[in-house]
Backbone as JSON, one array per atom type, in Angstrom:
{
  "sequence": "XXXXXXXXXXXXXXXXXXXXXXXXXXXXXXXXXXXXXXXXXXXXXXXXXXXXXXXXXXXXXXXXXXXXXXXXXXXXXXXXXXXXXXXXXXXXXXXXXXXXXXXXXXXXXXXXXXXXXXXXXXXXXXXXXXXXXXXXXXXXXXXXXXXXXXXXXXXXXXXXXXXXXXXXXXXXXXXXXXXXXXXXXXXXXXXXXXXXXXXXXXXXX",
  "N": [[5.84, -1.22, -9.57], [4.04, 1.99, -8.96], [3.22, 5.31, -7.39], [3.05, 7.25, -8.15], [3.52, 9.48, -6.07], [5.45, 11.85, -5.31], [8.85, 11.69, -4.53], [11.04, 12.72, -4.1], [12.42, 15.56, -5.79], [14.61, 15.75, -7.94], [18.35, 15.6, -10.13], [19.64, 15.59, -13.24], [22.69, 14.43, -13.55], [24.55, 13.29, -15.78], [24.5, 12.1, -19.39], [25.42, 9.36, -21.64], [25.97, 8.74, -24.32], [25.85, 5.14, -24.98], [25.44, 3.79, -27.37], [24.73, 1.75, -29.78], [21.66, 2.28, -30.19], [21.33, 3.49, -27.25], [21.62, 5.15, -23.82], [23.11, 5.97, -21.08], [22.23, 7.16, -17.62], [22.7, 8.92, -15.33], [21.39, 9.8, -12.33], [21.39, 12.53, -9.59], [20.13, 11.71, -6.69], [19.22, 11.68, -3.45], [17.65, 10.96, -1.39], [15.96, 9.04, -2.32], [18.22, 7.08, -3.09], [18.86, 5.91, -1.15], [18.31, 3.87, -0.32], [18.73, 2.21, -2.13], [19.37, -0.51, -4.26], [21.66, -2.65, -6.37], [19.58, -3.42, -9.3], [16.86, -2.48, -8.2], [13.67, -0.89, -9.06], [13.16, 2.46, -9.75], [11.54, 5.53, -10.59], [11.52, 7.92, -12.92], [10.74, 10.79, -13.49], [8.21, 9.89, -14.18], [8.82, 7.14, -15.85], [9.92, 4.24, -15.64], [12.83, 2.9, -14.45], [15.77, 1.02, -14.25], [18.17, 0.42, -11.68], [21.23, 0.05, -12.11], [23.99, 1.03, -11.1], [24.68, 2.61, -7.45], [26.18, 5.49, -6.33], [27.3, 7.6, -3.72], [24.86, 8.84, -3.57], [24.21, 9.23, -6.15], [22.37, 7.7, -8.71], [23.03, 5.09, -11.71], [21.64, 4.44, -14.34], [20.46, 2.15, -17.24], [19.11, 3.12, -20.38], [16.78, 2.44, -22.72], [16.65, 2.19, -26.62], [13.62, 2.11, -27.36], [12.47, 3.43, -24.93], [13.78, 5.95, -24.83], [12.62, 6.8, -27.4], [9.5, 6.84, -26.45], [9.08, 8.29, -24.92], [9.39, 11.29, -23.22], [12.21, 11.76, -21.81], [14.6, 11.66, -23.81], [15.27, 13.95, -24.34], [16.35, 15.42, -22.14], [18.66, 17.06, -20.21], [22.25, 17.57, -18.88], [21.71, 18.83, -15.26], [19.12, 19.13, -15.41], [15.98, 19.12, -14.28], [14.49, 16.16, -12.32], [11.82, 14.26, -11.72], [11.39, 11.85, -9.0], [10.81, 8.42, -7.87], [10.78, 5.96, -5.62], [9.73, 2.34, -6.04], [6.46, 1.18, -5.11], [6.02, -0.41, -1.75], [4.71, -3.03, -0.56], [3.61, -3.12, 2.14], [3.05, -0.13, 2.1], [0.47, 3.26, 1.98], [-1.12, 4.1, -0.64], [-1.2, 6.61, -2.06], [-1.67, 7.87, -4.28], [-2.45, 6.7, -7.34], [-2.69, 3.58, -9.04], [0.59, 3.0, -10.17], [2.12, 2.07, -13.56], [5.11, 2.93, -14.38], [4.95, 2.94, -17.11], [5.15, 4.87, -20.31], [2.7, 6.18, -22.24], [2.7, 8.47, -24.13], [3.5, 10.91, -25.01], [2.75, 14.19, -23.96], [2.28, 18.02, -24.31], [2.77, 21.24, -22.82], [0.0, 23.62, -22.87], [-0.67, 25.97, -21.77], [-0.55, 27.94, -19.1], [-2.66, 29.05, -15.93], [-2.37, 30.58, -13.46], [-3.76, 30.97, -10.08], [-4.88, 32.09, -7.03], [-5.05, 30.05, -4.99], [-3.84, 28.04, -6.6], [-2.62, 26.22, -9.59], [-3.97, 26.19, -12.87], [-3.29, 23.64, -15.25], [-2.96, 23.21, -18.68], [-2.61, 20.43, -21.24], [-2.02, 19.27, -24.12], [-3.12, 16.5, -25.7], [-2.53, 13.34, -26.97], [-3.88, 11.94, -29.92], [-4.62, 8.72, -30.06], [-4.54, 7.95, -27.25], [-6.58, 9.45, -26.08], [-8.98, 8.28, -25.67], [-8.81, 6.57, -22.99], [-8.87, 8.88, -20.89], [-10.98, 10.79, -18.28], [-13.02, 12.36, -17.79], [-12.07, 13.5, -13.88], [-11.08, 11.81, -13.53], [-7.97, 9.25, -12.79], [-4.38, 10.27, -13.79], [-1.03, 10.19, -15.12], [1.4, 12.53, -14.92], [4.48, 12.85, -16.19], [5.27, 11.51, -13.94], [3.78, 12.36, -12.14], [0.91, 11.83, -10.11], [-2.46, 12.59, -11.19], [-5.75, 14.22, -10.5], [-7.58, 14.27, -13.42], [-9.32, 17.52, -14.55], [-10.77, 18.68, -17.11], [-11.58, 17.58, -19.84], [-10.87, 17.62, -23.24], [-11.26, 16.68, -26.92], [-8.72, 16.43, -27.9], [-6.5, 17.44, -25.54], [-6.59, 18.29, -21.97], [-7.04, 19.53, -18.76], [-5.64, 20.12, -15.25], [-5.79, 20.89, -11.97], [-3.05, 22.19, -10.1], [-2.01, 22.3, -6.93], [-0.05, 23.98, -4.41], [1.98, 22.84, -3.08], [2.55, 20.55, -5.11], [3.33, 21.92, -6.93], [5.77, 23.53, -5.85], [7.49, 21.21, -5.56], [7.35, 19.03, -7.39], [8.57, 18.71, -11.09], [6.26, 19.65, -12.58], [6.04, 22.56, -11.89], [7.8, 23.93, -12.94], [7.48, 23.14, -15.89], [7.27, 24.96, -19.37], [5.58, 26.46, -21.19], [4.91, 24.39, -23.62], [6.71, 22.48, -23.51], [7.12, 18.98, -23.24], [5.72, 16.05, -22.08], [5.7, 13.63, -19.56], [2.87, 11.18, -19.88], [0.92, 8.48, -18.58], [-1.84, 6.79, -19.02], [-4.41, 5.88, -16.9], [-4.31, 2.62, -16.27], [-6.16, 0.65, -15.95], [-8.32, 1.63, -17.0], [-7.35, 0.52, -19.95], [-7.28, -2.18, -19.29], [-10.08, -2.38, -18.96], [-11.43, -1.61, -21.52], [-10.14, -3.63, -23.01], [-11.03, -6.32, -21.83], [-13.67, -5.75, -23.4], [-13.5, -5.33, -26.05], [-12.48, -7.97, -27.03], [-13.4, -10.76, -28.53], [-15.46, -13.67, -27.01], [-14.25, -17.01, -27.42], [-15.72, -18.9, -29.72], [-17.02, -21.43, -29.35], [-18.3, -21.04, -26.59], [-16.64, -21.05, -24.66], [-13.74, -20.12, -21.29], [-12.54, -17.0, -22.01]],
  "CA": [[4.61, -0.47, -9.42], [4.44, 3.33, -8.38], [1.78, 5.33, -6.82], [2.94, 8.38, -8.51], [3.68, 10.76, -5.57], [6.59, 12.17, -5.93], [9.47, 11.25, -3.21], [12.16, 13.81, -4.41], [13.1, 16.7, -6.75], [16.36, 14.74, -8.42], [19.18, 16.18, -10.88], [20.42, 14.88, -14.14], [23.74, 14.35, -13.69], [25.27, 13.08, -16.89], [23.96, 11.16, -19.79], [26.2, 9.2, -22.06], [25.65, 7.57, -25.13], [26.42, 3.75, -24.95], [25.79, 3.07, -28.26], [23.8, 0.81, -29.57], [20.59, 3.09, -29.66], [20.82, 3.16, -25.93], [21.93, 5.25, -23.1], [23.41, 5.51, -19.66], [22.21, 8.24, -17.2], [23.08, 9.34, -13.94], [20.5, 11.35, -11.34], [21.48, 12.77, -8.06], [18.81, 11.52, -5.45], [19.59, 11.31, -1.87], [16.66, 9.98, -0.81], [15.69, 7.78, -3.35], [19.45, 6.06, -3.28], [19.55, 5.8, 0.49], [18.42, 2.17, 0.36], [18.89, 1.77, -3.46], [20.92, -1.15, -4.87], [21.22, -2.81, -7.93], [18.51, -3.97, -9.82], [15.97, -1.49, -7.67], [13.36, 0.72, -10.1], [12.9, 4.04, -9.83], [10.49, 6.04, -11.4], [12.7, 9.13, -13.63], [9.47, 11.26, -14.4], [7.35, 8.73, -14.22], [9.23, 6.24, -16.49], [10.08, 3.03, -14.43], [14.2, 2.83, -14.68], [16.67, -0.22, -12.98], [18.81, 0.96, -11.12], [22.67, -0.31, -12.5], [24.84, 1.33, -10.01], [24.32, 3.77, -6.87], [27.67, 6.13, -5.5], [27.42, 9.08, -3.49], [23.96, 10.01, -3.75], [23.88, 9.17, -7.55], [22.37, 6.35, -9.18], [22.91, 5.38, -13.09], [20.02, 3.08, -15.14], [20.29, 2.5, -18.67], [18.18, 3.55, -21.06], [16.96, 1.55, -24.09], [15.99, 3.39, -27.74], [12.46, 2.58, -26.97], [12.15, 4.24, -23.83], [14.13, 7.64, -25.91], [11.58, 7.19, -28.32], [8.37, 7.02, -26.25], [8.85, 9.37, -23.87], [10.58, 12.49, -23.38], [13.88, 11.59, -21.1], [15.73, 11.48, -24.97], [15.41, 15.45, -24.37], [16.82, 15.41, -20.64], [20.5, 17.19, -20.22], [22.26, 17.66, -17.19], [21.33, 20.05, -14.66], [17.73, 19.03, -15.64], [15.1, 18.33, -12.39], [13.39, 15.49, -12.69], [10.46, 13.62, -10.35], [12.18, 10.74, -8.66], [9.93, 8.12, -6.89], [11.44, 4.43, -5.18], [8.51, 1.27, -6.16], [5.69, 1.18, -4.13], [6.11, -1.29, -0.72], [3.26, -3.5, -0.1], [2.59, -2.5, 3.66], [3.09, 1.32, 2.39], [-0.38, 4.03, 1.7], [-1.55, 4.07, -1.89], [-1.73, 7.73, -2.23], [-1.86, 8.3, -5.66], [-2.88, 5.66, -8.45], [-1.72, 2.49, -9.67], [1.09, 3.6, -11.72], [3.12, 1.34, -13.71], [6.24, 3.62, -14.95], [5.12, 2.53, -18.41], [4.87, 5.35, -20.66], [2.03, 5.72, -23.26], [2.69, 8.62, -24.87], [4.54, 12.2, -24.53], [1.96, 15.48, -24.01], [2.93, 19.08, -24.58], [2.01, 22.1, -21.71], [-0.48, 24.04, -23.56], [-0.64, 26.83, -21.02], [-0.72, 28.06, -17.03], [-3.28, 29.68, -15.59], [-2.42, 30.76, -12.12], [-5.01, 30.97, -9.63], [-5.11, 32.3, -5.95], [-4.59, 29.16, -4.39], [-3.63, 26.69, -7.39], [-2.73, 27.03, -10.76], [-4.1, 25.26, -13.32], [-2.34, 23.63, -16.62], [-3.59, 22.39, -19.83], [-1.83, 19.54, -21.66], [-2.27, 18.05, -25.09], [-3.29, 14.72, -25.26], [-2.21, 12.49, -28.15], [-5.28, 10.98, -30.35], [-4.53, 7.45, -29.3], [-4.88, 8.36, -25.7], [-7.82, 10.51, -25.62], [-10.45, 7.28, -25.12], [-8.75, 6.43, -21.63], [-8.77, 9.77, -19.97], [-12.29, 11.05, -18.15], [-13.28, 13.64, -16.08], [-12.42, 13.15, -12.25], [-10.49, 10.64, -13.6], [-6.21, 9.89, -12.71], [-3.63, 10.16, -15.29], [0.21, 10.17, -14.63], [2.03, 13.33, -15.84], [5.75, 12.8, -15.51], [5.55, 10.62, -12.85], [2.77, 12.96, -11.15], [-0.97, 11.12, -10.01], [-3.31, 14.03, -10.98], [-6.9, 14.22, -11.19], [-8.26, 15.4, -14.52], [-10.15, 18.36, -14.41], [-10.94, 18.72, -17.66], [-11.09, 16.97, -20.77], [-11.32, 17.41, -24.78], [-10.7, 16.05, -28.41], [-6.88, 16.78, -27.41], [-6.28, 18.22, -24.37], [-6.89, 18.03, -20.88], [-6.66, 19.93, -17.61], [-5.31, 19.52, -13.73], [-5.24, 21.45, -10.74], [-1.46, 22.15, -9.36], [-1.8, 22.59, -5.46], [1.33, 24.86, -3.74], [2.97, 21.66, -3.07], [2.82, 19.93, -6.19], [4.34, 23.14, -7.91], [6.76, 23.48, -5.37], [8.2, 19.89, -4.98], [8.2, 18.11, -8.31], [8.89, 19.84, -12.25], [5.65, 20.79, -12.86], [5.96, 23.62, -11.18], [8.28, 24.72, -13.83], [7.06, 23.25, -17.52], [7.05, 26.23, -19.55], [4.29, 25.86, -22.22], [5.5, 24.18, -25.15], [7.35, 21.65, -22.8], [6.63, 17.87, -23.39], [5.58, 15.88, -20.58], [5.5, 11.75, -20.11], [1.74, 10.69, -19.77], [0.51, 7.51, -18.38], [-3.24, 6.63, -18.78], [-5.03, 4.38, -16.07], [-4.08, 1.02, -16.49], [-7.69, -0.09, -15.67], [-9.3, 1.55, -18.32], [-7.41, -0.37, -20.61], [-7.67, -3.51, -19.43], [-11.69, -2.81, -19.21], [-11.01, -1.62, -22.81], [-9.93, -4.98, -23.46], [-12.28, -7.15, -21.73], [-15.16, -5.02, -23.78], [-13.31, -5.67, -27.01], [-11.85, -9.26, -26.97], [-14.45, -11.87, -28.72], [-15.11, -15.08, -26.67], [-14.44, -18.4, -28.3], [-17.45, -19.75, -30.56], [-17.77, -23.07, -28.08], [-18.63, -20.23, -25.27], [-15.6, -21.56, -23.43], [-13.49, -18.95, -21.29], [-11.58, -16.15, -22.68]],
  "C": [[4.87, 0.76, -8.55], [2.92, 3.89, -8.27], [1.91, 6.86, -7.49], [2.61, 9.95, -7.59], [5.14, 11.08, -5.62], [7.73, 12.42, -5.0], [10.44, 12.65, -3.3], [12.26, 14.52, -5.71], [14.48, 16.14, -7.27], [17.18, 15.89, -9.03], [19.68, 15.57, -11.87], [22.35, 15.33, -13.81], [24.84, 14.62, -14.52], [24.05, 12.15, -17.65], [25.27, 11.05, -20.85], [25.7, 8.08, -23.17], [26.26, 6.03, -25.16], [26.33, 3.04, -26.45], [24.65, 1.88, -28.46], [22.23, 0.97, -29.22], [20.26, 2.81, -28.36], [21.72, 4.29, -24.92], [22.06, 5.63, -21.75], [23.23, 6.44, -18.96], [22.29, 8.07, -16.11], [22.43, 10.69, -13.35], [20.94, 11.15, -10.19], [20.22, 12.8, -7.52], [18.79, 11.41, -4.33], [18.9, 10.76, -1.16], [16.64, 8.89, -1.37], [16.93, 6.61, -3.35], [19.53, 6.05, -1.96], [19.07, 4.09, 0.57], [18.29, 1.52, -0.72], [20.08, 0.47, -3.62], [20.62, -1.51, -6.39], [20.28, -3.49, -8.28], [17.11, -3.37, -9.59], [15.12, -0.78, -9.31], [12.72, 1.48, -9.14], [12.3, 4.85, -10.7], [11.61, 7.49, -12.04], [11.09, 10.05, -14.43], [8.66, 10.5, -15.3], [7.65, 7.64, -15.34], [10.42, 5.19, -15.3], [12.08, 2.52, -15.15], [14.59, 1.61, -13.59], [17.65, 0.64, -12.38], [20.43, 0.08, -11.34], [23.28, -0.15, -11.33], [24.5, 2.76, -8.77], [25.67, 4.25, -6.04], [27.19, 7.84, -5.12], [25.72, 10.06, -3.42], [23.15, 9.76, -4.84], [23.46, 7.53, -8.16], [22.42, 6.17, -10.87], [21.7, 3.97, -13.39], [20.53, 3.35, -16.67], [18.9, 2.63, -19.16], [17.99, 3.3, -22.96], [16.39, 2.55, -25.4], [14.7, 3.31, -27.47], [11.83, 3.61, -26.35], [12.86, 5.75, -24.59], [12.82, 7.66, -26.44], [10.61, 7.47, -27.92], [8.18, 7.15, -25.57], [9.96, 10.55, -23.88], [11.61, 12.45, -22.07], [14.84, 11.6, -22.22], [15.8, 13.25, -24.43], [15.82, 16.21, -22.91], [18.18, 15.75, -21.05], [20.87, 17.26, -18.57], [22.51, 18.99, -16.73], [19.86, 20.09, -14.64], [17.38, 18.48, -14.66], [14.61, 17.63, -12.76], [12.62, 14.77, -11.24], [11.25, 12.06, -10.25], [10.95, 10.09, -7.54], [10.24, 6.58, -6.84], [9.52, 3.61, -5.46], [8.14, 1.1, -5.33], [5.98, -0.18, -3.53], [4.46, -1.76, -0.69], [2.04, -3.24, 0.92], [2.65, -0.93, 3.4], [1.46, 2.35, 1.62], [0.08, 3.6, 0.0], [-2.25, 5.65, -1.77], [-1.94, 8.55, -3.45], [-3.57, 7.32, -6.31], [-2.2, 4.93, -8.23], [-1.51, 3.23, -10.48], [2.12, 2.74, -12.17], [4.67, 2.27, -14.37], [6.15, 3.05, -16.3], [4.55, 4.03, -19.25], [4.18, 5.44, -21.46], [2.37, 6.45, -24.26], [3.22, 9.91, -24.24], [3.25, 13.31, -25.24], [2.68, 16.63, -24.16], [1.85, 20.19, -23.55], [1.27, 22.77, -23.22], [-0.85, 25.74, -23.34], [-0.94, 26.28, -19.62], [-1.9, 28.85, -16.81], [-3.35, 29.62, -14.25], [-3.74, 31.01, -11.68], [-4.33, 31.81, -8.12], [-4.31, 31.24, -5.12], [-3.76, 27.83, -5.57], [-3.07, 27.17, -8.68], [-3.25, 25.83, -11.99], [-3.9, 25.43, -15.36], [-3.18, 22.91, -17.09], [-2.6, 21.73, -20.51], [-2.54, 19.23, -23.15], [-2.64, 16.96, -24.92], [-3.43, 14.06, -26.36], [-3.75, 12.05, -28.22], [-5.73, 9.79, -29.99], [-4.85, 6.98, -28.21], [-6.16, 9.05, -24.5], [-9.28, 9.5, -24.93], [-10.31, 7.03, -23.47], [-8.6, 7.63, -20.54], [-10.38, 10.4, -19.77], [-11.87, 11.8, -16.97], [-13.48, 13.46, -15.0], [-11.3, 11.71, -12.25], [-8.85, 10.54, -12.71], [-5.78, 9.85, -13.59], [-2.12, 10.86, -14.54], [0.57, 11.26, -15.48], [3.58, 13.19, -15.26], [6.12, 12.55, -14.12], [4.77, 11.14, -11.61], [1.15, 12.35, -11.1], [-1.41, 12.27, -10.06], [-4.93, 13.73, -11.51], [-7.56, 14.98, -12.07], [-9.02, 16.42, -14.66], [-11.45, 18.5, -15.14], [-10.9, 17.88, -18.48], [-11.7, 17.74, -22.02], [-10.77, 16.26, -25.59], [-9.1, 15.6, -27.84], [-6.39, 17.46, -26.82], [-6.97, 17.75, -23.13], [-6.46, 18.65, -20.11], [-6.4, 19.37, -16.01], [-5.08, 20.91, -13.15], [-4.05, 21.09, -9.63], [-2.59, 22.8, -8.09], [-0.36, 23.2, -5.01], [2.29, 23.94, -3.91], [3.06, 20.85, -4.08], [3.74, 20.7, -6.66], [5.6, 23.05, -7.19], [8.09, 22.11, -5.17], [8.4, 18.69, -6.37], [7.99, 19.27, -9.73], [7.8, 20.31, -12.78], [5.44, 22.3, -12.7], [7.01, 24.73, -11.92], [8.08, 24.39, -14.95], [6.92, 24.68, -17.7], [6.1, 25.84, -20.76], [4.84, 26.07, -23.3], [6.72, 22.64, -24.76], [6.51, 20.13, -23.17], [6.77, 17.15, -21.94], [5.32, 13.91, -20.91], [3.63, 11.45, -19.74], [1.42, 8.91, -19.58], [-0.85, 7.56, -17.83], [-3.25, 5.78, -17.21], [-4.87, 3.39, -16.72], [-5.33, 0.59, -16.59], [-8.77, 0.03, -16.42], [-8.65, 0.83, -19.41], [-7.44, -2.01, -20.63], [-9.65, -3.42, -19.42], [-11.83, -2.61, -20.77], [-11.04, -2.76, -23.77], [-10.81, -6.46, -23.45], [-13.56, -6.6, -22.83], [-15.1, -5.52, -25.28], [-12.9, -7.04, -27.86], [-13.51, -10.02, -27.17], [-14.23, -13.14, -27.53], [-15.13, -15.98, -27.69], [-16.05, -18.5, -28.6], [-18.28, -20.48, -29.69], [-18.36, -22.38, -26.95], [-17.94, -21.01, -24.19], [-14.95, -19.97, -22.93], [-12.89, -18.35, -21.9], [-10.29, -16.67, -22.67]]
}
């Protein structure tokens, strides 16, 4: 579980096909690997990674065809920044969201619109996705907690703050860029409760 603030600015390293629609990548994190071992996750723009091995700084995770497929880390090279964030501690602030590093679905920038103090971006928002996002709401963008501004049909807005821009990759999408998206968890489990029949006998769910 991740709260979706964003601990460090990382580096793709390397990635290496393993074969076996699957593979093996390596991000420089210095923070994030300072008390990393194996088995640890780590959030990789907001997709929830194990942590295999950590040397130097660098930690590698594999990476299964799913996770390629249903999110955009298949389109990660190296030299690429990504949002690095260690699993939330029990006794530590909840300054985001609940975020599980589960991806739902991969958005596209749509444009920037600087501001004075802020700047604010518009996103796509897959059809599938569009019921759990609301205005005021959170919603994970590549491993960022942001509150929705906006919403439509297919799309949605957020207000970047100095420090968001400055400190994790939004701050460079260029519009036309795909981005990982994770709804609220909570609207779909109310989702679920709303939709799920009870038994006939009116026993519990």
């Amino acid at each position: 579980m991740f709260t979706g603030i964003v601990e460090e600015l990382g580096e793709v390293v390397r990635i290496a096909d393993t074969g076996g629609d699957s593979a093996l990548v390596a991000i420089r994190g210095p923070l994030v690997t300072s008390d990393a071992r194996h088995g640890d996750s780590i959030a990789v723009n907001g997709v929830c990674l194990t942590v295999v091995d950590v040397d130097g700084g660098v930690f590698t995770a594999d990476v299964m065809g799913e996770t390629l497929r249903r999110s955009a880390l298949g389109g990660l090279r190296p030299g690429d920044p990504v949002n690095l964030e260690r699993a939330a501690a029990l006794n530590s602030r909840l300054g985001g969201h609940l975020v599980q590093g589960h991806v739902d679905g991969v958005g596209t920038v749509l444009s920037r619109e600087p501001a004075a103090q802020w700047e604010t971006l518009r996103f796509r928002l897959p059809a599938a996705l569009a019921r759990y996002v609301v205005e005021k709401g959170s919603i994970t963008v590549d491993g960022v907690s942001l509150t929705v501004a906006a919403v439509g049909d297919d799309w949605f807005t957020v207000g970047l703050i100095p420090t968001t821009l400055k400190l994790t990759t939004l701050g460079v999408r260029d519009v036309g860029a795909p981005v990982n998206l994770e709804v609220d968890v909570l609207a779909k489990y109310v989702e679920r409760l709303l939709t799920t029949r009870p038994p006939v006998d009116g026993g519990a769910v």
